[in-house]
Amino acid sequence: MHPPRRFGQAFVHRLILLWLVVASGWVPAASLERNVLVLYSYGRLLPAAIETDRGLRETLRGASGEQVRVYDEYFDAPRFGLESYADTTVDFLRSKYEARRPDVIVAAGPQALRFLLENRARLFPGVPIVHEGIQAASIPPLPPGVVGVAHDIEVRRTLELALRLHPRARRIVFVTGKAEGPDLEWDTLVRGEARAFAGRVSVEFLSGLPHNVLLRRLAELDGSSIVFTRGYFLDGEGRGTSPLDSVRDMAVASGAPIYSPFDTTLGVGVVGGFSRTFVDVGRQTGRIVNALLGGADPSSMKMPEREPATLDLDWRQLRRWGIDERDVPADAEVHFRKPSIWEAYRGQVIAGVVILLLQAALILWLFAERFRRRRAERAVERQRFQLAHALRLAVAGELTAAIAHEINQPLGAILSNADAAELMLDSGADRRVELREILADIRRDDLRASEVIQRLRTLLTGREGEQRPFDVNELVLDAVAIVRSEAARRGVTLEARTAAGSVSTVGDRIQLQQVLINLILNASDAVAGLPDAQRLIVVTVTPGAPGGTLTVTVRDRGRGIAEGNLSRVFESFFTTKGEGMGLGLSIARTLVEAHGGRIWAESPPDGGALFCIELRQV
Amino acid sequence: MSTPLIHVVDDDDSLRTAILRLLSAAGHEARGYASTGDFLLHASLDRPGCLLLDLNLPGPSGLELQEELLRRGVPVPVVFLTGHAAVPDSVRAMKSGAEDFLTKPVERHTLLGAIDRALARDAAQRQSRAEADRLWARFARLTPREREVFERIVAGRLNKQIADELGIAERTVKLQRAQLMDKLGAGSPAELGVFAERLKQLRTPAPGA
């Protein structure tokens, strides 16, 4: 093969390729591909590794138009001691990445950096190295071409915060593991930091204990202690675990709050702490790698001194340990906050409360309304009964003439008999038989007068509101007796047709008697001025079945009631009489209905009016 | 002339009995009636007396009975007795000529006084009625011509004027004058004047007229 020709062929190929690129906008991947190799000290599933990888890839992807390929290798320390197979690893990596020679190598963690520095000449000499995730104290002197940002762990700040949030704490318990490398480095670090607190609180180390022994010890702690750990890789018996799993167990067992300066342990039961998140570490590293890929000179690169730390806290743990959120620094990010009902359903809660309040207001209003109505009803009822009472007295007044007549009749007889007796005695003759008759008559008339007075007394001064059983026949006879002389004065004949046997109802006898007298006087008015035969009023008692209803009717032969007025006569202030207020029947209805009865008027076909009172029969 | 009889009309048996007893004890003769109808059917009114009448009676009232008696020209004095005196009733009764208006219960002296006054009035009325009857009887004896002459004499006409008016002789007038004075029992023209005056007073309802 001739080189020029080969060159020519290649040139043609390149031209065609260039044309294709220009014509289609397609960038051939192979030509601009850059390789980044990341060597992780620990296992692939360590949260720190996962988070760092995420940040790194995110940053690398968006850095330039170039296609950046990222390759990862995990040494899985401390489960595997890298020293024992370092040479093999060098061969392995050199063979593996022969065709994809890295442009930049990232050393994640101290083991990876140490391996690279020791084997750099054999591996990929001259390739720039970026370290990350290594505490300043663990970074060895670096040759040219090796850069990176120290990963400081905020032990002191986190502890200061913990002491502020737990003012009662008198002891700090540090928990460290036994793994050669990460655990022991961590142990060294915290022992150094712990010295700063030795004067203020007691400091205790639970280092390299068997896992279950440690958990027992933690369980014995109380609120006067603070646990500080980031977990460990190996326990005192050399059993492997992971920082995350170990911390999870500790959080379950511990009687004291646990603080950790790694955000990766947040969420398994740790209160929190100041930390640099591994995503940010990855991003930071990505930016350095981007600069190196862009051709920056590693020796002249300016590195940020440290990443800013963030304070991350677990809201559930704040609650668990009774930490007032007002004591939490304002720049803290509180995770896992369970929204309160108020926060989660604010709208619904407001709507619910509003509906509840409206409902309550409505109920209150209805109650008030009901109360007012009942009070008004009671007032109306009271007034009606007062009116009924007043009307009763008015009726009594109307009956005065008849009453006076009825009482004066026996009184007149008594006086005249006494006078006669006196004259007889004066005459000197022996008229003993006659005198005896006179005395008998006087006694009889005296009783008669007192009977009238007795009857009228109930009408005039009887107490209302008494609910008692009584015979309706007697009621009718009494009412008729009271009105009879007034009826006679007006030339009206009264006829009472009582039922055979007693017909009882329960109620206020006086009020019902008043109703009946009212109906009889109304009937008397209706027949006034009519021919003799029509001046007749008949009061009839019709018994019903026991427990049923009895009826009392007042029938007159007067002018009757117009069909349209049959129901209106019971309305207040409705009257067809020249005088009268039109209250009598309305009050009669009130009184009857107060007894659970009914009152109505009818127009019998043969003339006159018929008033019916229906009452419960007992 | 027979002794006076007092008619007591009251529907109240007890009171009526007591009143009758009292009147009897006071020396009166009295009879009771339970109703207006009873009285009208059974009372004999030719004897002197008076009526003690209850105002409030079943059926026709006492006032109605009083008015009925007036209409029938039975001049019996009425004393009303009432259980409760309503002013309009008493006014009406007095206007119709009631002797008195008493309220039950009534004092013995009040009652008997009223009864005595009523009986006295009845007696007086009966006396004047008897005298009137006599006068009327005499007057009835006059011939129509004599009555014409009588009226003119009483009017103060002279014989001559009467003769001219009646178209008869003065002598005839003198003769008839003498006859009518004789029939009427008048001794002088002055007595004739008195007779005429009394006759005029009695001209209102003549018994049997």
XYZ file of N, CA and C in Angstrom, chain A residues 117-298:
546
model
N -2.551 7.247 41.947
C -1.263 7.920 42.112
C -0.118 6.902 42.107
N -0.398 5.763 42.726
C 0.658 4.748 42.799
C 0.931 4.105 41.436
N -0.099 3.976 40.598
C 0.056 3.221 39.353
C -0.063 4.085 38.102
N 0.057 5.388 38.281
C -0.212 6.299 37.183
C 0.695 6.034 35.984
N 1.953 5.810 36.271
C 2.929 5.648 35.197
C 2.617 4.418 34.350
N 2.142 3.363 35.009
C 1.857 2.129 34.281
C 0.520 2.184 33.571
N -0.358 2.990 34.138
C -1.768 2.947 33.665
C -1.979 3.898 32.499
N -2.339 5.125 32.786
C -2.569 6.106 31.724
C -1.720 7.323 32.028
N -0.449 7.270 31.760
C 0.413 8.398 32.107
C -0.012 9.672 31.375
N 0.021 10.759 32.118
C -0.259 12.055 31.486
C -1.722 12.432 31.453
N -2.585 11.456 31.696
C -4.027 11.798 31.670
C -4.379 12.535 32.971
N -5.058 13.708 32.841
C -5.379 14.464 34.065
C -6.314 13.663 34.981
N -6.111 13.859 36.304
C -6.914 13.152 37.297
C -7.665 14.186 38.142
N -8.961 13.925 38.344
C -9.762 14.801 39.226
C -10.206 13.950 40.421
N -9.889 14.406 41.606
C -10.363 13.646 42.768
C -11.586 14.318 43.371
N -12.369 13.498 44.045
C -13.559 14.049 44.735
C -13.937 13.112 45.865
N -14.723 13.654 46.818
C -15.205 12.819 47.919
C -14.112 12.480 48.914
N -13.056 13.267 48.983
C -11.969 12.968 49.916
C -11.806 14.149 50.862
N -11.768 13.852 52.151
C -11.600 14.926 53.116
C -10.210 15.521 52.987
N -10.182 16.808 53.289
C -8.903 17.531 53.135
C -7.765 16.803 53.849
N -8.073 16.252 55.026
C -7.030 15.601 55.827
C -6.481 14.347 55.155
N -7.302 13.709 54.301
C -6.887 12.443 53.689
C -6.233 12.617 52.322
N -6.149 13.873 51.844
C -5.585 14.090 50.514
C -4.043 14.114 50.628
N -3.389 13.194 49.927
C -1.918 13.184 49.951
C -1.347 14.298 49.069
N -0.065 14.556 49.130
C 0.541 15.553 48.234
C 0.310 15.121 46.781
N -0.131 16.101 45.963
C -0.571 15.749 44.612
C 0.468 16.151 43.570
N 0.765 15.235 42.658
C 1.642 15.598 41.539
C 0.914 16.486 40.540
N 1.615 17.067 39.575
C 0.960 17.904 38.562
C -0.053 17.065 37.769
N -1.069 17.731 37.341
C -2.080 17.049 36.534
C -3.148 16.379 37.379
N -3.054 16.526 38.692
C -4.084 15.965 39.569
C -4.736 17.116 40.330
N -6.071 17.276 40.129
C -6.784 18.384 40.800
C -8.025 17.822 41.507
N -8.704 18.699 42.221
C -9.953 18.255 42.879
C -10.300 19.141 44.059
N -11.505 18.991 44.560
C -11.985 19.796 45.689
C -12.120 18.870 46.898
N -11.577 19.328 47.984
C -11.674 18.534 49.203
C -13.142 18.418 49.628
N -13.481 17.256 50.095
C -14.864 17.042 50.557
C -14.872 17.123 52.074
N -15.110 18.309 52.588
C -15.087 18.491 54.035
C -16.374 17.975 54.643
N -16.206 17.354 55.760
C -17.386 16.843 56.460
C -17.663 17.782 57.626
N -18.914 18.224 57.733
C -19.266 19.287 58.678
C -19.570 18.685 60.044
N -18.563 18.074 60.642
C -18.775 17.444 61.938
C -19.119 18.499 62.993
N -18.296 19.538 63.029
C -18.447 20.512 64.102
C -19.772 21.274 64.004
N -20.073 21.712 62.776
C -21.316 22.504 62.621
C -22.536 21.658 62.973
N -22.457 20.404 62.525
C -23.606 19.534 62.807
C -23.759 19.328 64.314
N -22.642 19.132 65.001
C -22.719 18.925 66.448
C -23.215 20.185 67.161
N -22.719 21.343 66.693
C -23.193 22.609 67.302
C -24.705 22.732 67.164
N -25.163 22.380 65.974
C -26.616 22.453 65.722
C -27.364 21.499 66.666
N -26.819 20.275 66.766
C -27.474 19.288 67.609
C -27.560 19.791 69.049
N -26.497 20.378 69.552
C -26.516 20.873 70.931
C -27.502 22.032 71.095
N -27.644 22.796 70.011
C -28.595 23.909 70.116
C -30.040 23.389 70.125
N -30.267 22.363 69.305
C -31.631 21.827 69.238
C -31.959 20.978 70.467
N -30.921 20.489 71.152
C -31.183 19.694 72.366
C -30.460 20.351 73.533
N -30.988 21.401 74.082
C -30.289 22.129 75.134
C -30.035 21.245 76.376
N -30.846 20.197 76.532
C -30.685 19.356 77.708
C -29.567 18.313 77.545
N -29.053 18.194 76.326
C -28.062 17.142 76.056
C -26.774 17.414 76.825
N -26.293 16.324 77.500
C -25.077 16.472 78.306
C -23.939 15.572 77.780
N -24.274 14.806 76.722
C -23.301 13.822 76.265
C -23.431 13.660 74.756
N -22.258 13.500 74.107
C -22.254 13.169 72.691
C -21.639 11.785 72.542
N -22.402 10.914 71.859
C -21.928 9.543 71.650
C -21.551 9.408 70.177
N -20.269 9.144 69.919
C -19.814 8.961 68.537
C -19.801 7.480 68.224
N -20.347 7.113 67.098
C -20.358 5.705 66.689
C -19.508 5.572 65.432
N -18.525 4.713 65.491
C -17.673 4.490 64.313
C -17.499 2.995 64.127
N -17.043 2.628 62.926
C -16.913 1.216 62.596
C -15.454 0.756 62.550
N -15.233 -0.448 62.018
C -13.927 -1.051 62.124
C -13.260 -1.283 60.770
N -13.936 -0.865 59.694
C -13.377 -1.139 58.366
C -12.088 -0.359 58.165
N -11.081 -1.137 57.736
C -9.796 -0.514 57.384
C -10.101 0.497 56.300
N -9.583 1.695 56.439
C -9.883 2.706 55.417
C -11.013 3.614 55.854
N -12.176 3.470 55.215
C -13.237 4.464 55.456
C -13.645 4.563 56.916
N -13.871 3.432 57.588
C -14.332 3.489 58.971
C -13.251 4.067 59.887
N -12.057 3.624 59.699
C -11.001 4.087 60.597
C -10.645 5.537 60.328
N -10.710 5.923 59.034
C -10.478 7.350 58.712
C -11.551 8.206 59.372
N -12.757 7.745 59.299
C -13.894 8.458 59.906
C -13.704 8.564 61.409
N -13.216 7.465 62.018
C -12.962 7.427 63.448
C -11.918 8.473 63.828
N -10.856 8.488 63.050
C -9.796 9.456 63.310
C -10.336 10.878 63.222
N -11.112 11.099 62.177
C -11.664 12.454 61.942
C -12.504 12.915 63.133
N -13.481 12.071 63.542
C -14.393 12.540 64.581
C -13.688 12.650 65.932
N -12.695 11.800 66.161
C -11.982 11.933 67.420
C -11.275 13.284 67.488
N -10.797 13.702 66.345
C -10.165 15.025 66.297
C -11.167 16.130 66.579
N -12.308 16.018 65.966
C -13.331 17.064 66.131
C -13.906 17.036 67.546
N -13.990 15.843 68.116
C -14.635 15.698 69.421
C -13.914 16.477 70.498
N -12.653 16.654 70.286
C -11.877 17.364 71.304
C -12.419 18.766 71.567
N -12.968 19.361 70.522
C -13.508 20.727 70.663
C -14.691 20.773 71.630
N -15.366 19.609 71.837
C -16.586 19.607 72.662
C -16.336 19.029 74.046
N -15.110 18.474 74.239
C -14.841 17.745 75.469
C -15.136 18.588 76.711
N -14.882 19.876 76.663
C -15.085 20.710 77.838
C -16.543 20.969 78.140
N -17.367 20.951 77.119
C -18.776 21.367 77.285
C -19.688 20.207 77.661
N -19.483 19.079 77.018
C -20.307 17.909 77.315
C -19.375 16.719 77.432
N -19.909 15.649 77.998
C -19.070 14.453 78.041
C -19.082 13.795 76.666
N -18.004 13.217 76.303
C -17.872 12.633 74.971
C -17.591 11.152 75.137
N -18.311 10.340 74.354
C -18.143 8.896 74.472
C -18.000 8.306 73.082
N -17.184 7.305 72.943
C -16.997 6.654 71.643
C -17.469 5.225 71.714
N -18.322 4.882 70.800
C -18.720 3.486 70.657
C -18.087 3.033 69.357
N -16.843 2.599 69.443
C -16.094 2.289 68.240
C -15.851 0.789 68.165
N -16.118 0.245 66.983
C -15.798 -1.144 66.714
C -16.527 -2.128 67.599
N -17.761 -1.814 68.004
C -18.559 -2.785 68.773
C -19.276 -3.722 67.807
N -19.567 -4.940 68.275
C -20.432 -5.797 67.459
C -21.784 -5.090 67.276
N -22.376 -5.361 66.146
C -23.587 -4.601 65.771
C -24.677 -4.650 66.841
N -24.987 -5.886 67.318
C -26.094 -5.950 68.286
C -25.708 -5.391 69.655
N -24.450 -5.485 70.000
C -24.005 -4.865 71.252
C -24.184 -3.348 71.155
N -23.824 -2.818 70.014
C -23.964 -1.371 69.799
C -25.430 -0.953 69.938
N -26.295 -1.746 69.289
C -27.706 -1.379 69.324
C -28.233 -1.403 70.754
N -27.804 -2.382 71.547
C -28.222 -2.429 72.946
C -27.774 -1.176 73.684
N -26.487 -0.807 73.421
C -25.944 0.373 74.094
C -26.736 1.630 73.718
N -27.067 1.709 72.444
C -27.832 2.886 71.983
C -29.224 2.920 72.628
N -29.786 1.711 72.806
C -31.133 1.652 73.371
C -31.149 2.149 74.809
N -30.009 2.046 75.494
C -29.959 2.492 76.879
C -29.899 4.011 76.995
N -29.614 4.689 75.894
C -29.480 6.157 75.938
C -30.843 6.807 76.123
N -30.789 8.045 76.591
C -32.038 8.815 76.684
C -31.823 10.209 76.108
N -32.790 11.077 76.363
C -32.785 12.403 75.737
C -31.619 13.296 76.158
N -30.840 12.833 77.178
C -29.718 13.684 77.579
C -28.490 13.429 76.700
N -28.618 12.525 75.726
C -27.487 12.215 74.839
C -27.801 12.573 73.402
N -26.741 12.742 72.625
C -26.865 12.937 71.190
C -25.925 11.910 70.547
N -26.474 11.178 69.552
C -25.630 10.200 68.847
C -25.127 10.851 67.568
N -23.871 10.696 67.298
C -23.327 11.267 66.080
C -22.646 10.137 65.314
N -23.087 9.885 64.113
C -22.484 8.810 63.308
C -22.815 9.022 61.842
N -22.101 8.305 60.985
C -22.517 8.260 59.612
C -22.644 6.797 59.191
N -22.662 5.899 60.258
C -22.743 4.480 59.977
C -21.361 3.918 59.696
N -21.320 2.596 59.383
C -20.018 2.013 59.123
C -20.152 0.875 58.113
N -18.981 0.473 57.661
C -18.941 -0.601 56.660
C -18.758 -1.960 57.316
N -17.984 -1.965 58.412
C -17.743 -3.233 59.117
C -17.950 -3.024 60.606
N -18.620 -4.002 61.265
C -18.809 -3.850 62.703
C -17.638 -4.479 63.438
N -17.730 -4.508 64.746
C -16.623 -4.972 65.561
C -16.267 -6.436 65.314
N -17.217 -7.192 64.805
C -16.948 -8.597 64.529
C -16.595 -8.815 63.074
N -16.400 -7.681 62.368
C -15.981 -7.778 60.973
C -17.120 -8.104 60.032
N -18.373 -8.030 60.532
C -19.508 -8.283 59.646
C -19.744 -7.067 58.777
N -19.852 -7.314 57.505
C -20.036 -6.204 56.555
C -21.465 -5.721 56.544
N -21.582 -4.431 56.393
C -22.915 -3.830 56.241
C -22.718 -2.613 55.358
N -23.603 -1.675 55.409
C -23.357 -0.421 54.693
C -23.681 0.703 55.652
N -23.111 1.879 55.436
C -23.425 2.984 56.348
C -24.924 3.214 56.466
N -25.612 3.120 55.332
C -27.047 3.390 55.355
C -27.794 2.359 56.203
N -27.508 1.062 55.969
C -28.196 0.011 56.720
C -27.870 0.082 58.204
N -26.596 0.342 58.520
C -26.236 0.391 59.934
C -26.921 1.547 60.635
N -26.974 2.680 59.955
C -27.647 3.841 60.560
C -29.137 3.550 60.751
N -29.714 2.853 59.766
C -31.139 2.524 59.867
C -31.403 1.723 61.149
N -30.553 0.719 61.396
C -30.709 -0.091 62.608
C -30.524 0.744 63.866
N -29.518 1.615 63.826
C -29.246 2.459 65.001
C -30.432 3.357 65.311
N -31.027 3.912 64.267
C -32.150 4.845 64.471
C -33.319 4.137 65.130
N -33.501 2.859 64.753
C -34.613 2.109 65.350
C -34.332 1.865 66.829
N -33.095 1.528 67.138
C -32.771 1.123 68.499
C -32.545 2.304 69.439
N -32.026 3.377 68.926
C -31.488 4.437 69.776
C -32.546 5.150 70.613
N -32.185 5.420 71.874
C -33.028 6.223 72.748
C -32.657 7.692 72.686
N -31.703 8.010 71.848
C -31.272 9.406 71.712
C -31.268 9.777 70.234
N -31.447 11.034 69.942
C -31.470 11.470 68.545
C -30.112 11.261 67.864
N -30.159 10.923 66.562
C -28.942 10.660 65.805
C -28.725 11.783 64.793
N -27.517 12.307 64.775
C -27.157 13.334 63.790
C -26.069 12.772 62.888
N -26.110 13.182 61.650
C -25.138 12.672 60.687
C -24.786 13.770 59.709
N -23.548 13.942 59.356
C -23.175 14.991 58.413
C -23.256 14.528 56.954
N -24.059 13.481 56.697
C -24.250 13.029 55.313
C -25.726 13.060 54.973
N -26.044 13.736 53.885
C -27.464 13.806 53.533
C -27.976 12.457 53.060
N -27.045 11.548 52.703
C -27.500 10.244 52.202
C -28.173 9.411 53.280
N -27.876 9.707 54.539
C -28.530 8.940 55.611
C -29.866 9.562 56.023
N -30.197 10.662 55.429
C -31.447 11.327 55.803
C -32.631 10.451 55.374
N -33.574 10.315 56.244
C -34.778 9.566 55.872
C -34.862 8.211 56.532
N -33.758 7.706 57.116
C -33.845 6.389 57.752
C -33.948 6.523 59.254
N -34.068 7.747 59.749
C -34.256 7.905 61.182
C -33.280 8.872 61.815
N -32.501 9.519 60.962
C -31.538 10.494 61.444
C -32.200 11.864 61.485
N -31.883 12.651 62.537
C -32.479 13.992 62.591
C -31.969 14.825 61.418
N -30.648 14.746 61.140
C -30.111 15.488 59.999
C -28.722 16.002 60.291
N -28.349 17.028 59.563
C -27.030 17.596 59.781
C -26.607 18.448 58.604
N -25.462 19.120 58.796
C -24.897 19.892 57.685
C -24.135 18.928 56.781
N -24.339 19.043 55.509
C -23.643 18.119 54.603
C -23.474 18.754 53.237
N -22.625 18.140 52.470
C -22.509 18.495 51.056
C -23.174 17.348 50.329
N -24.112 17.640 49.537
C -24.818 16.532 48.898
C -23.938 15.970 47.794
N -24.015 14.679 47.638
C -23.145 14.019 46.656
C -23.504 14.376 45.232
N -24.788 14.748 45.020
C -25.156 15.221 43.666
C -24.351 16.474 43.345
N -24.302 17.388 44.343
C -23.539 18.620 44.116
C -22.055 18.323 43.905
N -21.547 17.338 44.683
C -20.145 16.941 44.510
C -19.919 16.459 43.088
N -20.880 15.633 42.616
C -20.779 15.123 41.250
C -20.789 16.241 40.236
N -21.655 17.211 40.423
C -21.760 18.347 39.504
C -20.446 19.147 39.487
N -19.967 19.368 40.733
C -18.728 20.142 40.865
C -17.605 19.440 40.090
N -17.523 18.144 40.280
C -16.504 17.351 39.591
C -16.705 17.422 38.074
N -18.002 17.336 37.702
C -18.327 17.407 36.272
C -17.830 18.687 35.640
N -17.983 19.789 36.368
C -17.555 21.081 35.824
C -16.028 21.105 35.626
N -15.303 20.515 36.578
C -13.838 20.475 36.455
C -13.448 19.611 35.245
N -14.139 18.476 35.141
C -13.848 17.577 34.001
C -14.117 18.296 32.692
N -15.236 19.017 32.637
C -15.578 19.778 31.418
C -14.456 20.743 31.053
N -13.932 21.440 32.079
C -12.859 22.413 31.821
C -11.628 21.716 31.258
N -11.331 20.535 31.866
C -10.146 19.789 31.408
C -10.347 19.285 29.978
N -11.545 18.805 29.687
C -11.841 18.344 28.329
C -11.738 19.494 27.342
N -12.075 20.662 27.831
C -12.020 21.855 26.971
C -10.578 22.345 26.776
N -9.628 21.667 27.396
C -8.232 21.998 27.152
C -7.587 22.852 28.213
N -8.241 22.977 29.338
C -7.655 23.799 30.407
C -6.406 23.131 30.975
N -5.513 23.957 31.448
C -4.257 23.437 32.029
C -4.485 23.141 33.490
N -4.322 21.872 33.876
C -4.666 21.503 35.251
C -3.852 22.269 36.281
